[in-house]
JSON list of C-alpha atoms in Angstrom, two decimals:
[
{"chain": "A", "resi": 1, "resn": "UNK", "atom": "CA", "xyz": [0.00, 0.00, 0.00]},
{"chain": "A", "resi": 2, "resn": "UNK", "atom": "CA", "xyz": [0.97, 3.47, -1.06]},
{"chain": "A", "resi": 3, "resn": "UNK", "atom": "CA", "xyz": [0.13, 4.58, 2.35]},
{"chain": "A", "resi": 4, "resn": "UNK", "atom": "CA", "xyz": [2.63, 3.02, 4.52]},
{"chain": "A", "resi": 5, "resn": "UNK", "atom": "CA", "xyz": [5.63, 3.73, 2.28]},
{"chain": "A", "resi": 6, "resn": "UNK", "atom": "CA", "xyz": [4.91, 7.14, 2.78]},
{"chain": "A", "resi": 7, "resn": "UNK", "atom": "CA", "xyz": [4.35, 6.41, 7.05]},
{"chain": "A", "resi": 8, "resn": "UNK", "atom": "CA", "xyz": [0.70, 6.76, 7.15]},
{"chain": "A", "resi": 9, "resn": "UNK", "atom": "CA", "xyz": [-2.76, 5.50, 7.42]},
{"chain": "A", "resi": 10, "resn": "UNK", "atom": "CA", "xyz": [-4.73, 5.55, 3.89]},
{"chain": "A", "resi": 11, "resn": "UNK", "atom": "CA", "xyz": [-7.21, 7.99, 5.34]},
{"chain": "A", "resi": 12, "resn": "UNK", "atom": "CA", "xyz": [-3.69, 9.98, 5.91]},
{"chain": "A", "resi": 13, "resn": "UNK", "atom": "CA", "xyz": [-2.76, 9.88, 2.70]},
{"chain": "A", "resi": 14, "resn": "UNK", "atom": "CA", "xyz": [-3.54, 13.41, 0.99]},
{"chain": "A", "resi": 15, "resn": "UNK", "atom": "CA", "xyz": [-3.24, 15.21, 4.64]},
{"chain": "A", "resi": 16, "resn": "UNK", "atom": "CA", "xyz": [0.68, 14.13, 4.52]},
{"chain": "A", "resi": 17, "resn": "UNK", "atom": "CA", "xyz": [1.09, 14.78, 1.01]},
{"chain": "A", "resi": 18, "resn": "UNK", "atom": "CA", "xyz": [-0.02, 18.55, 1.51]},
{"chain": "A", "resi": 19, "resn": "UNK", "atom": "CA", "xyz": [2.22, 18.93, 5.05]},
{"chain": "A", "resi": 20, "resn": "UNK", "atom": "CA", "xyz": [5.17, 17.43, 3.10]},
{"chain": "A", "resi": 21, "resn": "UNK", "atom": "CA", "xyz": [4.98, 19.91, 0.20]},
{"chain": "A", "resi": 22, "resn": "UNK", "atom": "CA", "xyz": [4.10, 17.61, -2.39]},
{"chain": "A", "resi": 23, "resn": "UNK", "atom": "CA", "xyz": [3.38, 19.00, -5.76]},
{"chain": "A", "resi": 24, "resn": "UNK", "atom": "CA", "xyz": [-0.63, 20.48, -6.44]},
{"chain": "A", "resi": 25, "resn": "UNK", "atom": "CA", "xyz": [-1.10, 17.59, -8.86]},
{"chain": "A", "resi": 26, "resn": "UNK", "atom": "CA", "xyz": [0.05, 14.89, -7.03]},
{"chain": "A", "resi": 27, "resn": "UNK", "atom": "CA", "xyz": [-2.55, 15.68, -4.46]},
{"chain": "A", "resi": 28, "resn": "UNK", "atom": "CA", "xyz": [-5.09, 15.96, -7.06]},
{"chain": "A", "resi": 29, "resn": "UNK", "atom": "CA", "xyz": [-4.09, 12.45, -8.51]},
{"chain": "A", "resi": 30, "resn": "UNK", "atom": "CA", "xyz": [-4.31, 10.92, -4.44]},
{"chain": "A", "resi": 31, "resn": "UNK", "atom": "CA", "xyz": [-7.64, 12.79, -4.11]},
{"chain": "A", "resi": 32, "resn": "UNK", "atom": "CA", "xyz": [-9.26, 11.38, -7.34]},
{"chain": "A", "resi": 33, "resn": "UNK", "atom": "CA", "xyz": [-7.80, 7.77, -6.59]},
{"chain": "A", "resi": 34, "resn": "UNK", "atom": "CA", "xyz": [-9.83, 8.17, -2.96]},
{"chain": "A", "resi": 35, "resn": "UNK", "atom": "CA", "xyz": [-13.05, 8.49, -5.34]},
{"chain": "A", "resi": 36, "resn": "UNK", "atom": "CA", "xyz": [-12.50, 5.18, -7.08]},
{"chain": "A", "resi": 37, "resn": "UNK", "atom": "CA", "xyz": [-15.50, 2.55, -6.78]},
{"chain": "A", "resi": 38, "resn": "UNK", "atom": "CA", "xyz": [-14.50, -1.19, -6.15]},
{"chain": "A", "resi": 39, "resn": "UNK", "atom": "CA", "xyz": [-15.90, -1.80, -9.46]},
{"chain": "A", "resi": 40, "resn": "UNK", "atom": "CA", "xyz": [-13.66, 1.15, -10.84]},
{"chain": "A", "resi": 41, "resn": "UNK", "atom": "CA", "xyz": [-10.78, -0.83, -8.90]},
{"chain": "A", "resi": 42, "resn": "UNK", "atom": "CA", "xyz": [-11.68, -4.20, -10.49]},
{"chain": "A", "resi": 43, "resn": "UNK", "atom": "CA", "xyz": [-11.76, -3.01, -13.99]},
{"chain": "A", "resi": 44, "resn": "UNK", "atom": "CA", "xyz": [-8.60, -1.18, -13.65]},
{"chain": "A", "resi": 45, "resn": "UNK", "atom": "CA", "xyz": [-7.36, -4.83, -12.48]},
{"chain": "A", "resi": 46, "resn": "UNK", "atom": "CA", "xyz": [-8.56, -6.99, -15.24]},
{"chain": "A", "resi": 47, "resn": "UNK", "atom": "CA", "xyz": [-6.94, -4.10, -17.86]},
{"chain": "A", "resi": 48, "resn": "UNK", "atom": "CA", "xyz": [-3.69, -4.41, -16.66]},
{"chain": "A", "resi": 49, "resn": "UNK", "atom": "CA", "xyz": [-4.33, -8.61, -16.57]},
{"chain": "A", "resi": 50, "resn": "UNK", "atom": "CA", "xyz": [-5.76, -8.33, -20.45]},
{"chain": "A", "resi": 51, "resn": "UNK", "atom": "CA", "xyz": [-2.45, -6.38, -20.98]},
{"chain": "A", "resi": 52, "resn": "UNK", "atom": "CA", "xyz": [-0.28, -8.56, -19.82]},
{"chain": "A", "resi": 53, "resn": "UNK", "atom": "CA", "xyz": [-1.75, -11.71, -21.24]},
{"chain": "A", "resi": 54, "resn": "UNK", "atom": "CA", "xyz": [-1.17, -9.68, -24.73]},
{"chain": "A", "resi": 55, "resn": "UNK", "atom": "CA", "xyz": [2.43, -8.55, -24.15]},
{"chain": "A", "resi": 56, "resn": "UNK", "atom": "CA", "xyz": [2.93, -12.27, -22.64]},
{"chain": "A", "resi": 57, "resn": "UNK", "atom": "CA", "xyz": [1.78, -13.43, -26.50]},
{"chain": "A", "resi": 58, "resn": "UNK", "atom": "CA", "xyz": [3.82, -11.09, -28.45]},
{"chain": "A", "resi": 59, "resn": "UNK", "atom": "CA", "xyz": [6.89, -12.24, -26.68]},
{"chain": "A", "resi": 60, "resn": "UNK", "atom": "CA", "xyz": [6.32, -15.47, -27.68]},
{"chain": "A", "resi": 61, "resn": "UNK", "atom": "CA", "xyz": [6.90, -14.24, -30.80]},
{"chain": "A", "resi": 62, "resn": "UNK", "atom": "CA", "xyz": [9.96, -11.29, -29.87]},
{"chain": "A", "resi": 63, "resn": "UNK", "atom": "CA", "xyz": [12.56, -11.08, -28.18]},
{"chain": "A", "resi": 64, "resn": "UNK", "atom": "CA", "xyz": [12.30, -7.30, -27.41]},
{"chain": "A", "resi": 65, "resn": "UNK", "atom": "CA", "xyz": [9.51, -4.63, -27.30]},
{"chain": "A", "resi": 66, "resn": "UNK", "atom": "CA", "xyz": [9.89, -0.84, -28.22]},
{"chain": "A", "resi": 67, "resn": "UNK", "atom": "CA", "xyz": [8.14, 2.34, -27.90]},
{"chain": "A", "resi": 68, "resn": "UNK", "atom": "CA", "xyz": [8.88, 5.69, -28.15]},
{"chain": "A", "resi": 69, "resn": "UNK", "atom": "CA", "xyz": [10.37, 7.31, -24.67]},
{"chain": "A", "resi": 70, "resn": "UNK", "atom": "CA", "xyz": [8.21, 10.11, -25.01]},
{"chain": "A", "resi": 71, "resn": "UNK", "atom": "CA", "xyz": [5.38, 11.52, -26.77]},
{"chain": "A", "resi": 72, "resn": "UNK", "atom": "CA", "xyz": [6.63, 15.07, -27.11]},
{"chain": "A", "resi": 73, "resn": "UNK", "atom": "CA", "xyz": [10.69, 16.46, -27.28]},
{"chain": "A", "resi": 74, "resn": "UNK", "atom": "CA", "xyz": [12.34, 17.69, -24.39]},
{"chain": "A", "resi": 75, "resn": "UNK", "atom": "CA", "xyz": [10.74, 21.19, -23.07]},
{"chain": "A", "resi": 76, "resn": "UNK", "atom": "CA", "xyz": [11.48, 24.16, -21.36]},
{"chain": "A", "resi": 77, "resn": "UNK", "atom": "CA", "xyz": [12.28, 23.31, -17.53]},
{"chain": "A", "resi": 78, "resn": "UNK", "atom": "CA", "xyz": [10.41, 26.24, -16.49]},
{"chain": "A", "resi": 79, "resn": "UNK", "atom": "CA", "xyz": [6.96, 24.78, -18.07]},
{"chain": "A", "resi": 80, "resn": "UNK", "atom": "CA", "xyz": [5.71, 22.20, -15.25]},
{"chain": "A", "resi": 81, "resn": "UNK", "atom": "CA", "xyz": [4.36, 19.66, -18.37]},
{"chain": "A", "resi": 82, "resn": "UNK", "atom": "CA", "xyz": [3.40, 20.04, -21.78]},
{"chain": "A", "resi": 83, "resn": "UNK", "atom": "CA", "xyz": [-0.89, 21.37, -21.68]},
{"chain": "A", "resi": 84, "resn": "UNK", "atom": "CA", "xyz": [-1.38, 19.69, -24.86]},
{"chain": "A", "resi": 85, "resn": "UNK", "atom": "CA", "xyz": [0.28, 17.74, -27.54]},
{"chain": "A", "resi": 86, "resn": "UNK", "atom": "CA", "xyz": [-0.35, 17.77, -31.25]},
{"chain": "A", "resi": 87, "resn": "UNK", "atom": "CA", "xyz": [-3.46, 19.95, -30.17]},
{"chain": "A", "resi": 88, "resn": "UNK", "atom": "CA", "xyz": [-4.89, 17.23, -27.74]},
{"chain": "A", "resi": 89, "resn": "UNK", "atom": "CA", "xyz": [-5.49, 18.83, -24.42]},
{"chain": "A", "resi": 90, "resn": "UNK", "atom": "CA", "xyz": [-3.50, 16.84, -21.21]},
{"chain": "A", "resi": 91, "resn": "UNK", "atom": "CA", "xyz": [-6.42, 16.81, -18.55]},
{"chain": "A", "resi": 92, "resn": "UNK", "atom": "CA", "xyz": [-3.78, 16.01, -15.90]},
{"chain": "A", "resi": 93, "resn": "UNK", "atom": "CA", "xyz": [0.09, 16.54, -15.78]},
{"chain": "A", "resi": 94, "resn": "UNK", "atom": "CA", "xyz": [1.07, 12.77, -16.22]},
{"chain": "A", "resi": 95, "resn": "UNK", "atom": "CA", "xyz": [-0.81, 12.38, -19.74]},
{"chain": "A", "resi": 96, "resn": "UNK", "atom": "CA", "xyz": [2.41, 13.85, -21.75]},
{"chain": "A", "resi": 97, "resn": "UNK", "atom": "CA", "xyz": [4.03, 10.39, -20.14]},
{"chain": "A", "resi": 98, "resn": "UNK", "atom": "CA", "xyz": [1.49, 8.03, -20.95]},
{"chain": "A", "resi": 99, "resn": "UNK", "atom": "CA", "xyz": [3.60, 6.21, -23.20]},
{"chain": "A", "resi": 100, "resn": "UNK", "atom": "CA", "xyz": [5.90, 4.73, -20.28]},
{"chain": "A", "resi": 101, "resn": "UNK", "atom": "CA", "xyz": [2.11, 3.23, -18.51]},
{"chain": "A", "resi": 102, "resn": "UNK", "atom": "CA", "xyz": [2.26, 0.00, -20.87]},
{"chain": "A", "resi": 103, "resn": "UNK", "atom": "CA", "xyz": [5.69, -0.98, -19.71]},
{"chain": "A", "resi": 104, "resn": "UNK", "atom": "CA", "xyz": [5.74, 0.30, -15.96]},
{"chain": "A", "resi": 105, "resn": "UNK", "atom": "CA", "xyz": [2.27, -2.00, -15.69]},
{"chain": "A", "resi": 106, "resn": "UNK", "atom": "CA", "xyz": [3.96, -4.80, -17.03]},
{"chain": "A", "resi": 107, "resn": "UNK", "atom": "CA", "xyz": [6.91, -4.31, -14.26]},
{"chain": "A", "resi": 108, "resn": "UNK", "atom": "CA", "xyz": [9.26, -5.33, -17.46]},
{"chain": "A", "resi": 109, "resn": "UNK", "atom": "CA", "xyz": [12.52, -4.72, -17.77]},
{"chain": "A", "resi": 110, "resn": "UNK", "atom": "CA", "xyz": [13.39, -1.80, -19.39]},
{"chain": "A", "resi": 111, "resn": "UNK", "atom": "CA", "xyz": [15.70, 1.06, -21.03]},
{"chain": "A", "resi": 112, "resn": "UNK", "atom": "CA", "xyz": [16.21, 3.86, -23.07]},
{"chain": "A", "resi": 113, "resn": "UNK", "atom": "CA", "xyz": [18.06, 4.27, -26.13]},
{"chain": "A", "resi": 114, "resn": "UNK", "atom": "CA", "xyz": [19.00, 7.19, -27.69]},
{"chain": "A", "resi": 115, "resn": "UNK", "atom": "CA", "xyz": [17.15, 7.41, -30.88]},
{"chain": "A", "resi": 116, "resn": "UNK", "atom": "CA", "xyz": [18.24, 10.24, -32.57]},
{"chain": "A", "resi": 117, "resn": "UNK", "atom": "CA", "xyz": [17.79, 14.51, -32.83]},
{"chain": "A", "resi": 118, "resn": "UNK", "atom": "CA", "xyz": [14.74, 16.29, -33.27]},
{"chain": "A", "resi": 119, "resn": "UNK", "atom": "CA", "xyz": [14.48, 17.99, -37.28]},
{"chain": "A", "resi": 120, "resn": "UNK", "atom": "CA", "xyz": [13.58, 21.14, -36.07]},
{"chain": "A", "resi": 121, "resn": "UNK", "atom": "CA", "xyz": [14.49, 21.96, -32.21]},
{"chain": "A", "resi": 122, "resn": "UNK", "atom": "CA", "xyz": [17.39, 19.43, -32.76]},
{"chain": "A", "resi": 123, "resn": "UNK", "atom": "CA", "xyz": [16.44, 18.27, -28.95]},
{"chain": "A", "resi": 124, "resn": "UNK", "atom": "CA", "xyz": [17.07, 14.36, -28.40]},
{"chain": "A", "resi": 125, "resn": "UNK", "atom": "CA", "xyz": [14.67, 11.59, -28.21]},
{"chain": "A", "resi": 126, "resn": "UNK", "atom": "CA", "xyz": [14.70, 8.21, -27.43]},
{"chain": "A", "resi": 127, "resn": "UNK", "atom": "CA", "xyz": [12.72, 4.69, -27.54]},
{"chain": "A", "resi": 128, "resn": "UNK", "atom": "CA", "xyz": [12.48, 2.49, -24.55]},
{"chain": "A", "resi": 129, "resn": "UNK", "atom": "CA", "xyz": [13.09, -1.15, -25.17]},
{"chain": "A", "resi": 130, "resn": "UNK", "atom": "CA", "xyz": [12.00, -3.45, -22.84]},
{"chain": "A", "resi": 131, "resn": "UNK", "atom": "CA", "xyz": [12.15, -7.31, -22.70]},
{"chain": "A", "resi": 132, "resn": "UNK", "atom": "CA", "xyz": [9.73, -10.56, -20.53]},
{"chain": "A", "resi": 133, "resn": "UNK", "atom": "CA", "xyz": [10.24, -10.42, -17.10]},
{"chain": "A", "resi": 134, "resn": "UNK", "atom": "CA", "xyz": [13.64, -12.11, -16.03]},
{"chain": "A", "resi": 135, "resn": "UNK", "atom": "CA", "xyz": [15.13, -11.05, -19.63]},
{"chain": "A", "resi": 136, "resn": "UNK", "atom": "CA", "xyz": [16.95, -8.38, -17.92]},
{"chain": "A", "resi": 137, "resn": "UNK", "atom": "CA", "xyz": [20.40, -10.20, -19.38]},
{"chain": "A", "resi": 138, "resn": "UNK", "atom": "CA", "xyz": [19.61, -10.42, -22.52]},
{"chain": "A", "resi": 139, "resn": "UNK", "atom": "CA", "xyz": [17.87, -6.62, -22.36]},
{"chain": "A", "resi": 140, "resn": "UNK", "atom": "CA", "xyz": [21.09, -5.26, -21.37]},
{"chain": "A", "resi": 141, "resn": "UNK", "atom": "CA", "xyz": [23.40, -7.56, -24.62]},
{"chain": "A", "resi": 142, "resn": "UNK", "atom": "CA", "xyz": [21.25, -5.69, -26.99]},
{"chain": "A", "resi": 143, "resn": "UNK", "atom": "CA", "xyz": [21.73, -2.53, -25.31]},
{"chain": "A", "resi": 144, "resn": "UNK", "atom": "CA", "xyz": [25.49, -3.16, -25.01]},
{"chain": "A", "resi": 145, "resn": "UNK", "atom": "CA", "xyz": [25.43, -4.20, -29.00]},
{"chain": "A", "resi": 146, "resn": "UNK", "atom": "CA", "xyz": [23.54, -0.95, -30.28]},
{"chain": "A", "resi": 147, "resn": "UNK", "atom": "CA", "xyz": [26.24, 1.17, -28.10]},
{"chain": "A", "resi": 148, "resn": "UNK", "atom": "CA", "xyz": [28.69, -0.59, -29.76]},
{"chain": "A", "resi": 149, "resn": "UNK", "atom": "CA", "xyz": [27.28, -0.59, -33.17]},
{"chain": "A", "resi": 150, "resn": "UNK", "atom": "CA", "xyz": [24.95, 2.77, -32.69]},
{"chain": "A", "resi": 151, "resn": "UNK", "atom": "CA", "xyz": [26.00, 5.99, -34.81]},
{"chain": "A", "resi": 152, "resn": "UNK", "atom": "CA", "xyz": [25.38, 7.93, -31.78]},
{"chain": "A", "resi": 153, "resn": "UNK", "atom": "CA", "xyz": [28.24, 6.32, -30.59]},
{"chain": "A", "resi": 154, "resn": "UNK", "atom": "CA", "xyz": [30.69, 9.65, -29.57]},
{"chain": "A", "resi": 155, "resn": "UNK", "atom": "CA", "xyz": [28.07, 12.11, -29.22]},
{"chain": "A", "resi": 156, "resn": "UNK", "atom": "CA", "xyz": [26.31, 13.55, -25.87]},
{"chain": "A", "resi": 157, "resn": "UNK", "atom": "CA", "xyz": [23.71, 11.39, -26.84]},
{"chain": "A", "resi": 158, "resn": "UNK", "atom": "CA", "xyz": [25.75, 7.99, -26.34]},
{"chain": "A", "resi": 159, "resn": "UNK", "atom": "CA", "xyz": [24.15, 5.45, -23.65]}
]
């Protein structure tokens, strides 16, 4: 439980949050999670089961996985997240991230590669490769070939 790795009751939750500083959004995030139904909780459940069952069935078939890192180039440090992306409006701050939710729900193995330079803001961007559970070996040989064999090899960009 969330709650006790942060040294409180669940009911405690959002109270400790606020007295430890944590970010507006986070809070918001804790506070709409409070809301969810048992059903909501169930379904939630069964779609990260149904997802796993899939990625379980395409590795039968791969060795690796790969998605982009990102769905938008790096930005300004000053902006807290991107408000919308390719004109679709983010309705909370962890949407302009949502491509990492597929592998962080599978608890896979996972890493970034650098994947090249942006054509116009010439900012980097990778894809994150990720592998079956217990693949973390063979995860890290491919990443250990494509530095070696990678023409981002020598740049700022090199893993």
């Amino acid at each position: 439980h969330y709650a006790k790795k942060i040294g409180c009751d669940a009911d405690e939750v959002v109270p400790t949050l606020k007295a430890r500083g944590a970010k507006a959004e986070a809070i918001w995030e804790c506070e709409r999670g409070e809301c969810l139904t048992r059903q909501q909780l169930e379904r939630a459940v069964e779609t990260v089961n149904d997802w796993s069952v899939c990625a379980d069935s395409m590795f039968q078939s791969y060795d690796f996985l790969a998605l982009p890192s990102s769905q938008v180039y790096p930005f300004d440090a000053s902006m807290d997240w991107p408000k919308s992306i390719a004109g679709k409006k983010m309705d909370t701050y962890h949407r302009w991230m949502n491509v990492m939710v597929p592998v962080t729900l599978l608890g896979a193995p996972c890493l970034t590669i650098p994947a090249g330079m942006g054509s116009t803001n010439r900012l980097p961007m990778g894809i994150q490769v990720f592998a079956h559970k217990g693949k973390d070996a063979q995860l890290l040989q491919l990443a250990r070939w494509y530095y070696r064999n990678s023409v981002m090899k020598g740049t700022d960009l090199a893993v």
